[in-house]
Amino acid sequence: MIVKNIVAIFDRELRSYFVSPIAYVVIALFLVIAGFFFYVMLNSFLNYSFRATMQAQYYRMAPPKVNVNMLVIRGMIHNFGLILLFIVPAITMRLFAEEKKSGTSELILTSPITTTQIILGKFFAGMTLLLSMIAPTFLYILIMIIWGNPEILPIFSGYLGLILIGGSFIAVGLFISSLTENQIIAYVGGLVVLLLFWVIGWAGGAGSKIGSVLSYLSLINHLDDFAKGVIDIKHIVYYLSFITFGLFLTYRSIESMKWRG
Amino acid sequence: MIEVQNLTRVFGDKKAVDNISFNVEKGEILGFLGPNAAGKTTTMRILTCYLPATSGTAKVAGYDVFDDSIEVKKRIGYLPENPPLYKEMVVENYLHFVAKIKGIEPRERKKKVRNVLERCAIMNVKDRIIGKLSKGYRQRVGLAQALIHNPDVLILDEPTSSLDPKQIIEVRELIKNLSGEHTIILSTHILPEVSMTCERVIIINEGKLVAVDTPENLTKKLRSSDKLMLDIEGPFDEVKSKLKEIPGVTRVSLDKFFKEGRGKYHIETKPDVDLRKTLAQTVINNNWGLYELRSEGMSLEEIFLKLTTKE
């Protein structure tokens, strides 16, 4: 029963993404930017390894082992994370704002389903769109596997990190969307909060105690280990608690809407 | 079916609903009447568990709207003032979605959707996108949405607003046909609608309950005198003076002349005496011609204004 309700919301939400242009625009935008970054990085990697090989030949040494994981994939994962930061609010902006504006919130909130089920349905719909957005980038990986020899595990961990950070972005966006009925405000608000969570990571450089706390809170900093190929349970816990907290705030926001009227 | 007790809802420092109590029996159609911003929508939203009450209780089919909201929601169909439609969806898919979240079993969904498409006469638009439908059709899709799970209680917030006269009549007929198996609360600020469709009326103003009764009783209770209208052929002065002599008549006025000595006489009588028989007898005894004899009750408009305007 509970799962069925979540699936009902999820299903409608996902379909509505794909009947409107939004899903296609968002996916296309992401792939264009991601593809550009991939091209630039791969190109500089090729230049670098070409020069290194030439140099080795000149000094009659064995050709150096350049690491595609280190030089391409790590940066790629990082870049994808940053692109997501700008694009995810566009995925989440309509999730609650539109329901509030069109009055359909009166339908779902007076139906025999709980607020939690609604939130989860919407969250997973956002997640699915996110996954279908980053899935085509496996093509880049495929290219590298065919003509190179990257290690598989760091790729896997990198994508796991991307999914987790994307989920955190969606949780934030969902919360901001539940605060307003204007989609533009939901987008800008979501972006501002996410940028804030990125920027506070820079405070870590100061070396103070507060600085290290702030840098721990930064969403992007936790992605680094995943990009390197390290799956650390503390980062997973961080992202999962971040998502839970975001969804909890959304829940409170929907409930308090009832009291504010 | 619905029990509301001392219901109060406060927004900031404004009391939107102020200590309202009423009951609705099973199968009854209750009209919720009031000027704009009287608290009709708020009361309905509390009943549908959309808003919690500040104080007081409301029960639907024995379940409290606050404590057992899921049970209440299962038994209520709600059509808000703006039908809650996803404009990008196709009508049939939309109803399927509503069937799902209303908890209808998968194998029954198709049947229920068909049923409701037929009942609301929207079979011909089932493959259209909701955003492209006319207002009348949207309203009907909204009604279909409220009916799909065959709820015990139907709550309709101004179901006929923004429809054209023909659509209004159709929607009213539809609502009337629904009574009996469903308990219906409908709000409106259109008065004839209430007397046409509702068995009982609640008049509410500035959040407070002003009156609860049948439309007829309200009319009866509030009039200070009865009014009768006669269309008589005869010499004016003689008719007027003879009518005045009848015991119980307090005022006679000649209002409109027709040719050949016909005129419309308005007679006011003491309340609770029916003089129609005596009047007809008088006319016949005097050998005048009687074209019309009709009692003019106080209209709902007058009652409404009387109740909702401050003296």
JSON list of N, CA, C and O in Angstrom, two decimals, chain A residues 126-170:
[
{"chain": "A", "resi": 126, "resn": "GLY", "atom": "N", "xyz": [12.75, 12.71, -9.20]},
{"chain": "A", "resi": 126, "resn": "GLY", "atom": "CA", "xyz": [13.90, 13.58, -9.47]},
{"chain": "A", "resi": 126, "resn": "GLY", "atom": "C", "xyz": [15.17, 12.77, -9.64]},
{"chain": "A", "resi": 126, "resn": "GLY", "atom": "O", "xyz": [15.97, 13.01, -10.54]},
{"chain": "A", "resi": 127, "resn": "MET", "atom": "N", "xyz": [15.33, 11.77, -8.77]},
{"chain": "A", "resi": 127, "resn": "MET", "atom": "CA", "xyz": [16.51, 10.90, -8.84]},
{"chain": "A", "resi": 127, "resn": "MET", "atom": "C", "xyz": [16.58, 10.18, -10.18]},
{"chain": "A", "resi": 127, "resn": "MET", "atom": "O", "xyz": [17.65, 10.05, -10.78]},
{"chain": "A", "resi": 128, "resn": "THR", "atom": "N", "xyz": [15.42, 9.70, -10.63]},
{"chain": "A", "resi": 128, "resn": "THR", "atom": "CA", "xyz": [15.40, 8.96, -11.90]},
{"chain": "A", "resi": 128, "resn": "THR", "atom": "C", "xyz": [15.79, 9.86, -13.06]},
{"chain": "A", "resi": 128, "resn": "THR", "atom": "O", "xyz": [16.55, 9.44, -13.94]},
{"chain": "A", "resi": 129, "resn": "LEU", "atom": "N", "xyz": [15.29, 11.09, -13.03]},
{"chain": "A", "resi": 129, "resn": "LEU", "atom": "CA", "xyz": [15.67, 12.01, -14.10]},
{"chain": "A", "resi": 129, "resn": "LEU", "atom": "C", "xyz": [17.19, 12.27, -14.03]},
{"chain": "A", "resi": 129, "resn": "LEU", "atom": "O", "xyz": [17.87, 12.30, -15.06]},
{"chain": "A", "resi": 130, "resn": "LEU", "atom": "N", "xyz": [17.68, 12.41, -12.82]},
{"chain": "A", "resi": 130, "resn": "LEU", "atom": "CA", "xyz": [19.12, 12.61, -12.63]},
{"chain": "A", "resi": 130, "resn": "LEU", "atom": "C", "xyz": [19.92, 11.45, -13.21]},
{"chain": "A", "resi": 130, "resn": "LEU", "atom": "O", "xyz": [20.92, 11.64, -13.92]},
{"chain": "A", "resi": 131, "resn": "LEU", "atom": "N", "xyz": [19.46, 10.23, -12.92]},
{"chain": "A", "resi": 131, "resn": "LEU", "atom": "CA", "xyz": [20.18, 9.05, -13.41]},
{"chain": "A", "resi": 131, "resn": "LEU", "atom": "C", "xyz": [20.14, 9.00, -14.93]},
{"chain": "A", "resi": 131, "resn": "LEU", "atom": "O", "xyz": [21.15, 8.71, -15.57]},
{"chain": "A", "resi": 132, "resn": "SER", "atom": "N", "xyz": [18.95, 9.31, -15.50]},
{"chain": "A", "resi": 132, "resn": "SER", "atom": "CA", "xyz": [18.89, 9.24, -16.96]},
{"chain": "A", "resi": 132, "resn": "SER", "atom": "C", "xyz": [19.70, 10.36, -17.58]},
{"chain": "A", "resi": 132, "resn": "SER", "atom": "O", "xyz": [20.02, 10.33, -18.76]},
{"chain": "A", "resi": 133, "resn": "MET", "atom": "N", "xyz": [20.04, 11.36, -16.77]},
{"chain": "A", "resi": 133, "resn": "MET", "atom": "CA", "xyz": [20.86, 12.45, -17.28]},
{"chain": "A", "resi": 133, "resn": "MET", "atom": "C", "xyz": [22.33, 12.05, -17.29]},
{"chain": "A", "resi": 133, "resn": "MET", "atom": "O", "xyz": [23.06, 12.35, -18.25]},
{"chain": "A", "resi": 134, "resn": "ILE", "atom": "N", "xyz": [22.78, 11.36, -16.22]},
{"chain": "A", "resi": 134, "resn": "ILE", "atom": "CA", "xyz": [24.21, 11.03, -16.19]},
{"chain": "A", "resi": 134, "resn": "ILE", "atom": "C", "xyz": [24.50, 9.69, -16.86]},
{"chain": "A", "resi": 134, "resn": "ILE", "atom": "O", "xyz": [25.66, 9.40, -17.17]},
{"chain": "A", "resi": 135, "resn": "ALA", "atom": "N", "xyz": [23.47, 8.91, -17.12]},
{"chain": "A", "resi": 135, "resn": "ALA", "atom": "CA", "xyz": [23.71, 7.59, -17.74]},
{"chain": "A", "resi": 135, "resn": "ALA", "atom": "C", "xyz": [24.43, 7.70, -19.10]},
{"chain": "A", "resi": 135, "resn": "ALA", "atom": "O", "xyz": [25.36, 6.92, -19.34]},
{"chain": "A", "resi": 136, "resn": "PRO", "atom": "N", "xyz": [24.04, 8.64, -20.00]},
{"chain": "A", "resi": 136, "resn": "PRO", "atom": "CA", "xyz": [24.73, 8.70, -21.30]},
{"chain": "A", "resi": 136, "resn": "PRO", "atom": "C", "xyz": [26.23, 8.97, -21.18]},
{"chain": "A", "resi": 136, "resn": "PRO", "atom": "O", "xyz": [26.97, 8.68, -22.11]},
{"chain": "A", "resi": 137, "resn": "THR", "atom": "N", "xyz": [26.68, 9.49, -20.02]},
{"chain": "A", "resi": 137, "resn": "THR", "atom": "CA", "xyz": [28.12, 9.77, -19.90]},
{"chain": "A", "resi": 137, "resn": "THR", "atom": "C", "xyz": [28.92, 8.47, -19.79]},
{"chain": "A", "resi": 137, "resn": "THR", "atom": "O", "xyz": [30.15, 8.50, -19.84]},
{"chain": "A", "resi": 138, "resn": "PHE", "atom": "N", "xyz": [28.25, 7.34, -19.64]},
{"chain": "A", "resi": 138, "resn": "PHE", "atom": "CA", "xyz": [28.96, 6.05, -19.67]},
{"chain": "A", "resi": 138, "resn": "PHE", "atom": "C", "xyz": [29.64, 5.86, -21.03]},
{"chain": "A", "resi": 138, "resn": "PHE", "atom": "O", "xyz": [30.60, 5.11, -21.15]},
{"chain": "A", "resi": 139, "resn": "LEU", "atom": "N", "xyz": [29.09, 6.54, -22.01]},
{"chain": "A", "resi": 139, "resn": "LEU", "atom": "CA", "xyz": [29.70, 6.49, -23.34]},
{"chain": "A", "resi": 139, "resn": "LEU", "atom": "C", "xyz": [31.15, 6.98, -23.29]},
{"chain": "A", "resi": 139, "resn": "LEU", "atom": "O", "xyz": [32.04, 6.43, -23.95]},
{"chain": "A", "resi": 140, "resn": "TYR", "atom": "N", "xyz": [31.38, 8.02, -22.49]},
{"chain": "A", "resi": 140, "resn": "TYR", "atom": "CA", "xyz": [32.74, 8.57, -22.36]},
{"chain": "A", "resi": 140, "resn": "TYR", "atom": "C", "xyz": [33.64, 7.50, -21.74]},
{"chain": "A", "resi": 140, "resn": "TYR", "atom": "O", "xyz": [34.78, 7.32, -22.15]},
{"chain": "A", "resi": 141, "resn": "ILE", "atom": "N", "xyz": [33.07, 6.84, -20.74]},
{"chain": "A", "resi": 141, "resn": "ILE", "atom": "CA", "xyz": [33.84, 5.79, -20.06]},
{"chain": "A", "resi": 141, "resn": "ILE", "atom": "C", "xyz": [34.17, 4.67, -21.06]},
{"chain": "A", "resi": 141, "resn": "ILE", "atom": "O", "xyz": [35.29, 4.16, -21.11]},
{"chain": "A", "resi": 142, "resn": "LEU", "atom": "N", "xyz": [33.17, 4.35, -21.86]},
{"chain": "A", "resi": 142, "resn": "LEU", "atom": "CA", "xyz": [33.34, 3.30, -22.86]},
{"chain": "A", "resi": 142, "resn": "LEU", "atom": "C", "xyz": [34.48, 3.65, -23.81]},
{"chain": "A", "resi": 142, "resn": "LEU", "atom": "O", "xyz": [35.33, 2.81, -24.13]},
{"chain": "A", "resi": 143, "resn": "ILE", "atom": "N", "xyz": [34.50, 4.89, -24.24]},
{"chain": "A", "resi": 143, "resn": "ILE", "atom": "CA", "xyz": [35.57, 5.35, -25.14]},
{"chain": "A", "resi": 143, "resn": "ILE", "atom": "C", "xyz": [36.94, 5.14, -24.48]},
{"chain": "A", "resi": 143, "resn": "ILE", "atom": "O", "xyz": [37.88, 4.63, -25.09]},
{"chain": "A", "resi": 144, "resn": "MET", "atom": "N", "xyz": [36.99, 5.49, -23.20]},
{"chain": "A", "resi": 144, "resn": "MET", "atom": "CA", "xyz": [38.27, 5.34, -22.49]},
{"chain": "A", "resi": 144, "resn": "MET", "atom": "C", "xyz": [38.65, 3.88, -22.30]},
{"chain": "A", "resi": 144, "resn": "MET", "atom": "O", "xyz": [39.83, 3.52, -22.32]},
{"chain": "A", "resi": 145, "resn": "ILE", "atom": "N", "xyz": [37.63, 3.04, -22.09]},
{"chain": "A", "resi": 145, "resn": "ILE", "atom": "CA", "xyz": [37.93, 1.61, -21.90]},
{"chain": "A", "resi": 145, "resn": "ILE", "atom": "C", "xyz": [38.42, 0.99, -23.21]},
{"chain": "A", "resi": 145, "resn": "ILE", "atom": "O", "xyz": [39.36, 0.19, -23.22]},
{"chain": "A", "resi": 146, "resn": "ILE", "atom": "N", "xyz": [37.79, 1.41, -24.31]},
{"chain": "A", "resi": 146, "resn": "ILE", "atom": "CA", "xyz": [38.18, 0.83, -25.60]},
{"chain": "A", "resi": 146, "resn": "ILE", "atom": "C", "xyz": [39.60, 1.24, -25.98]},
{"chain": "A", "resi": 146, "resn": "ILE", "atom": "O", "xyz": [40.41, 0.42, -26.40]},
{"chain": "A", "resi": 147, "resn": "TRP", "atom": "N", "xyz": [39.92, 2.53, -25.83]},
{"chain": "A", "resi": 147, "resn": "TRP", "atom": "CA", "xyz": [41.24, 2.98, -26.28]},
{"chain": "A", "resi": 147, "resn": "TRP", "atom": "C", "xyz": [42.22, 3.25, -25.15]},
{"chain": "A", "resi": 147, "resn": "TRP", "atom": "O", "xyz": [43.27, 3.80, -25.35]},
{"chain": "A", "resi": 148, "resn": "GLY", "atom": "N", "xyz": [41.85, 2.90, -23.95]},
{"chain": "A", "resi": 148, "resn": "GLY", "atom": "CA", "xyz": [42.76, 3.11, -22.84]},
{"chain": "A", "resi": 148, "resn": "GLY", "atom": "C", "xyz": [42.61, 1.97, -21.85]},
{"chain": "A", "resi": 148, "resn": "GLY", "atom": "O", "xyz": [42.00, 0.94, -22.17]},
{"chain": "A", "resi": 149, "resn": "ASN", "atom": "N", "xyz": [43.18, 2.13, -20.71]},
{"chain": "A", "resi": 149, "resn": "ASN", "atom": "CA", "xyz": [43.02, 1.07, -19.72]},
{"chain": "A", "resi": 149, "resn": "ASN", "atom": "C", "xyz": [42.75, 1.61, -18.32]},
{"chain": "A", "resi": 149, "resn": "ASN", "atom": "O", "xyz": [43.58, 1.49, -17.43]},
{"chain": "A", "resi": 150, "resn": "PRO", "atom": "N", "xyz": [41.60, 2.29, -18.16]},
{"chain": "A", "resi": 150, "resn": "PRO", "atom": "CA", "xyz": [41.32, 2.85, -16.83]},
{"chain": "A", "resi": 150, "resn": "PRO", "atom": "C", "xyz": [40.94, 1.74, -15.84]},
{"chain": "A", "resi": 150, "resn": "PRO", "atom": "O", "xyz": [40.49, 0.66, -16.25]},
{"chain": "A", "resi": 151, "resn": "GLU", "atom": "N", "xyz": [41.16, 2.03, -14.57]},
{"chain": "A", "resi": 151, "resn": "GLU", "atom": "CA", "xyz": [40.71, 1.09, -13.55]},
{"chain": "A", "resi": 151, "resn": "GLU", "atom": "C", "xyz": [39.19, 1.25, -13.39]},
{"chain": "A", "resi": 151, "resn": "GLU", "atom": "O", "xyz": [38.66, 2.37, -13.45]},
{"chain": "A", "resi": 152, "resn": "ILE", "atom": "N", "xyz": [38.53, 0.15, -13.17]},
{"chain": "A", "resi": 152, "resn": "ILE", "atom": "CA", "xyz": [37.07, 0.19, -13.14]},
{"chain": "A", "resi": 152, "resn": "ILE", "atom": "C", "xyz": [36.54, 0.68, -11.79]},
{"chain": "A", "resi": 152, "resn": "ILE", "atom": "O", "xyz": [35.58, 1.46, -11.72]},
{"chain": "A", "resi": 153, "resn": "LEU", "atom": "N", "xyz": [37.17, 0.25, -10.71]},
{"chain": "A", "resi": 153, "resn": "LEU", "atom": "CA", "xyz": [36.64, 0.58, -9.39]},
{"chain": "A", "resi": 153, "resn": "LEU", "atom": "C", "xyz": [36.52, 2.09, -9.14]},
{"chain": "A", "resi": 153, "resn": "LEU", "atom": "O", "xyz": [35.47, 2.55, -8.67]},
{"chain": "A", "resi": 154, "resn": "PRO", "atom": "N", "xyz": [37.55, 2.89, -9.47]},
{"chain": "A", "resi": 154, "resn": "PRO", "atom": "CA", "xyz": [37.40, 4.34, -9.26]},
{"chain": "A", "resi": 154, "resn": "PRO", "atom": "C", "xyz": [36.26, 4.94, -10.08]},
{"chain": "A", "resi": 154, "resn": "PRO", "atom": "O", "xyz": [35.62, 5.91, -9.65]},
{"chain": "A", "resi": 155, "resn": "ILE", "atom": "N", "xyz": [36.01, 4.36, -11.24]},
{"chain": "A", "resi": 155, "resn": "ILE", "atom": "CA", "xyz": [34.89, 4.86, -12.04]},
{"chain": "A", "resi": 155, "resn": "ILE", "atom": "C", "xyz": [33.59, 4.59, -11.30]},
{"chain": "A", "resi": 155, "resn": "ILE", "atom": "O", "xyz": [32.73, 5.46, -11.15]},
{"chain": "A", "resi": 156, "resn": "PHE", "atom": "N", "xyz": [33.50, 3.37, -10.82]},
{"chain": "A", "resi": 156, "resn": "PHE", "atom": "CA", "xyz": [32.30, 2.99, -10.08]},
{"chain": "A", "resi": 156, "resn": "PHE", "atom": "C", "xyz": [32.09, 3.90, -8.87]},
{"chain": "A", "resi": 156, "resn": "PHE", "atom": "O", "xyz": [31.01, 4.44, -8.65]},
{"chain": "A", "resi": 157, "resn": "SER", "atom": "N", "xyz": [33.18, 4.11, -8.11]},
{"chain": "A", "resi": 157, "resn": "SER", "atom": "CA", "xyz": [33.03, 4.93, -6.91]},
{"chain": "A", "resi": 157, "resn": "SER", "atom": "C", "xyz": [32.72, 6.38, -7.28]},
{"chain": "A", "resi": 157, "resn": "SER", "atom": "O", "xyz": [31.94, 7.05, -6.60]},
{"chain": "A", "resi": 158, "resn": "GLY", "atom": "N", "xyz": [33.29, 6.84, -8.37]},
{"chain": "A", "resi": 158, "resn": "GLY", "atom": "CA", "xyz": [33.01, 8.19, -8.82]},
{"chain": "A", "resi": 158, "resn": "GLY", "atom": "C", "xyz": [31.54, 8.39, -9.12]},
{"chain": "A", "resi": 158, "resn": "GLY", "atom": "O", "xyz": [30.92, 9.37, -8.70]},
{"chain": "A", "resi": 159, "resn": "TYR", "atom": "N", "xyz": [30.98, 7.42, -9.83]},
{"chain": "A", "resi": 159, "resn": "TYR", "atom": "CA", "xyz": [29.56, 7.55, -10.16]},
{"chain": "A", "resi": 159, "resn": "TYR", "atom": "C", "xyz": [28.68, 7.40, -8.92]},
{"chain": "A", "resi": 159, "resn": "TYR", "atom": "O", "xyz": [27.65, 8.07, -8.80]},
{"chain": "A", "resi": 160, "resn": "LEU", "atom": "N", "xyz": [29.10, 6.54, -8.00]},
{"chain": "A", "resi": 160, "resn": "LEU", "atom": "CA", "xyz": [28.36, 6.44, -6.74]},
{"chain": "A", "resi": 160, "resn": "LEU", "atom": "C", "xyz": [28.34, 7.79, -6.04]},
{"chain": "A", "resi": 160, "resn": "LEU", "atom": "O", "xyz": [27.30, 8.25, -5.57]},
{"chain": "A", "resi": 161, "resn": "GLY", "atom": "N", "xyz": [29.51, 8.44, -6.03]},
{"chain": "A", "resi": 161, "resn": "GLY", "atom": "CA", "xyz": [29.59, 9.77, -5.43]},
{"chain": "A", "resi": 161, "resn": "GLY", "atom": "C", "xyz": [28.67, 10.76, -6.12]},
{"chain": "A", "resi": 161, "resn": "GLY", "atom": "O", "xyz": [27.97, 11.54, -5.48]},
{"chain": "A", "resi": 162, "resn": "LEU", "atom": "N", "xyz": [28.63, 10.68, -7.46]},
{"chain": "A", "resi": 162, "resn": "LEU", "atom": "CA", "xyz": [27.77, 11.60, -8.22]},
{"chain": "A", "resi": 162, "resn": "LEU", "atom": "C", "xyz": [26.30, 11.40, -7.86]},
{"chain": "A", "resi": 162, "resn": "LEU", "atom": "O", "xyz": [25.54, 12.35, -7.72]},
{"chain": "A", "resi": 163, "resn": "ILE", "atom": "N", "xyz": [25.92, 10.12, -7.75]},
{"chain": "A", "resi": 163, "resn": "ILE", "atom": "CA", "xyz": [24.52, 9.84, -7.42]},
{"chain": "A", "resi": 163, "resn": "ILE", "atom": "C", "xyz": [24.19, 10.38, -6.03]},
{"chain": "A", "resi": 163, "resn": "ILE", "atom": "O", "xyz": [23.15, 11.00, -5.81]},
{"chain": "A", "resi": 164, "resn": "LEU", "atom": "N", "xyz": [25.13, 10.20, -5.10]},
{"chain": "A", "resi": 164, "resn": "LEU", "atom": "CA", "xyz": [24.88, 10.67, -3.74]},
{"chain": "A", "resi": 164, "resn": "LEU", "atom": "C", "xyz": [24.81, 12.19, -3.67]},
{"chain": "A", "resi": 164, "resn": "LEU", "atom": "O", "xyz": [23.92, 12.76, -3.05]},
{"chain": "A", "resi": 165, "resn": "ILE", "atom": "N", "xyz": [25.73, 12.84, -4.36]},
{"chain": "A", "resi": 165, "resn": "ILE", "atom": "CA", "xyz": [25.72, 14.31, -4.30]},
{"chain": "A", "resi": 165, "resn": "ILE", "atom": "C", "xyz": [24.48, 14.84, -5.05]},
{"chain": "A", "resi": 165, "resn": "ILE", "atom": "O", "xyz": [23.85, 15.80, -4.62]},
{"chain": "A", "resi": 166, "resn": "GLY", "atom": "N", "xyz": [24.14, 14.17, -6.15]},
{"chain": "A", "resi": 166, "resn": "GLY", "atom": "CA", "xyz": [22.93, 14.56, -6.89]},
{"chain": "A", "resi": 166, "resn": "GLY", "atom": "C", "xyz": [21.70, 14.42, -6.00]},
{"chain": "A", "resi": 166, "resn": "GLY", "atom": "O", "xyz": [20.82, 15.29, -6.01]},
{"chain": "A", "resi": 167, "resn": "GLY", "atom": "N", "xyz": [21.64, 13.33, -5.24]},
{"chain": "A", "resi": 167, "resn": "GLY", "atom": "CA", "xyz": [20.52, 13.13, -4.32]},
{"chain": "A", "resi": 167, "resn": "GLY", "atom": "C", "xyz": [20.44, 14.24, -3.29]},
{"chain": "A", "resi": 167, "resn": "GLY", "atom": "O", "xyz": [19.36, 14.74, -2.97]},
{"chain": "A", "resi": 168, "resn": "SER", "atom": "N", "xyz": [21.62, 14.68, -2.81]},
{"chain": "A", "resi": 168, "resn": "SER", "atom": "CA", "xyz": [21.63, 15.77, -1.83]},
{"chain": "A", "resi": 168, "resn": "SER", "atom": "C", "xyz": [21.12, 17.05, -2.48]},
{"chain": "A", "resi": 168, "resn": "SER", "atom": "O", "xyz": [20.35, 17.81, -1.87]},
{"chain": "A", "resi": 169, "resn": "PHE", "atom": "N", "xyz": [21.54, 17.31, -3.71]},
{"chain": "A", "resi": 169, "resn": "PHE", "atom": "CA", "xyz": [21.05, 18.50, -4.42]},
{"chain": "A", "resi": 169, "resn": "PHE", "atom": "C", "xyz": [19.53, 18.44, -4.57]},
{"chain": "A", "resi": 169, "resn": "PHE", "atom": "O", "xyz": [18.84, 19.43, -4.40]},
{"chain": "A", "resi": 170, "resn": "ILE", "atom": "N", "xyz": [19.04, 17.26, -4.91]},
{"chain": "A", "resi": 170, "resn": "ILE", "atom": "CA", "xyz": [17.59, 17.13, -5.11]},
{"chain": "A", "resi": 170, "resn": "ILE", "atom": "C", "xyz": [16.85, 17.37, -3.80]},
{"chain": "A", "resi": 170, "resn": "ILE", "atom": "O", "xyz": [15.82, 18.05, -3.77]}
]
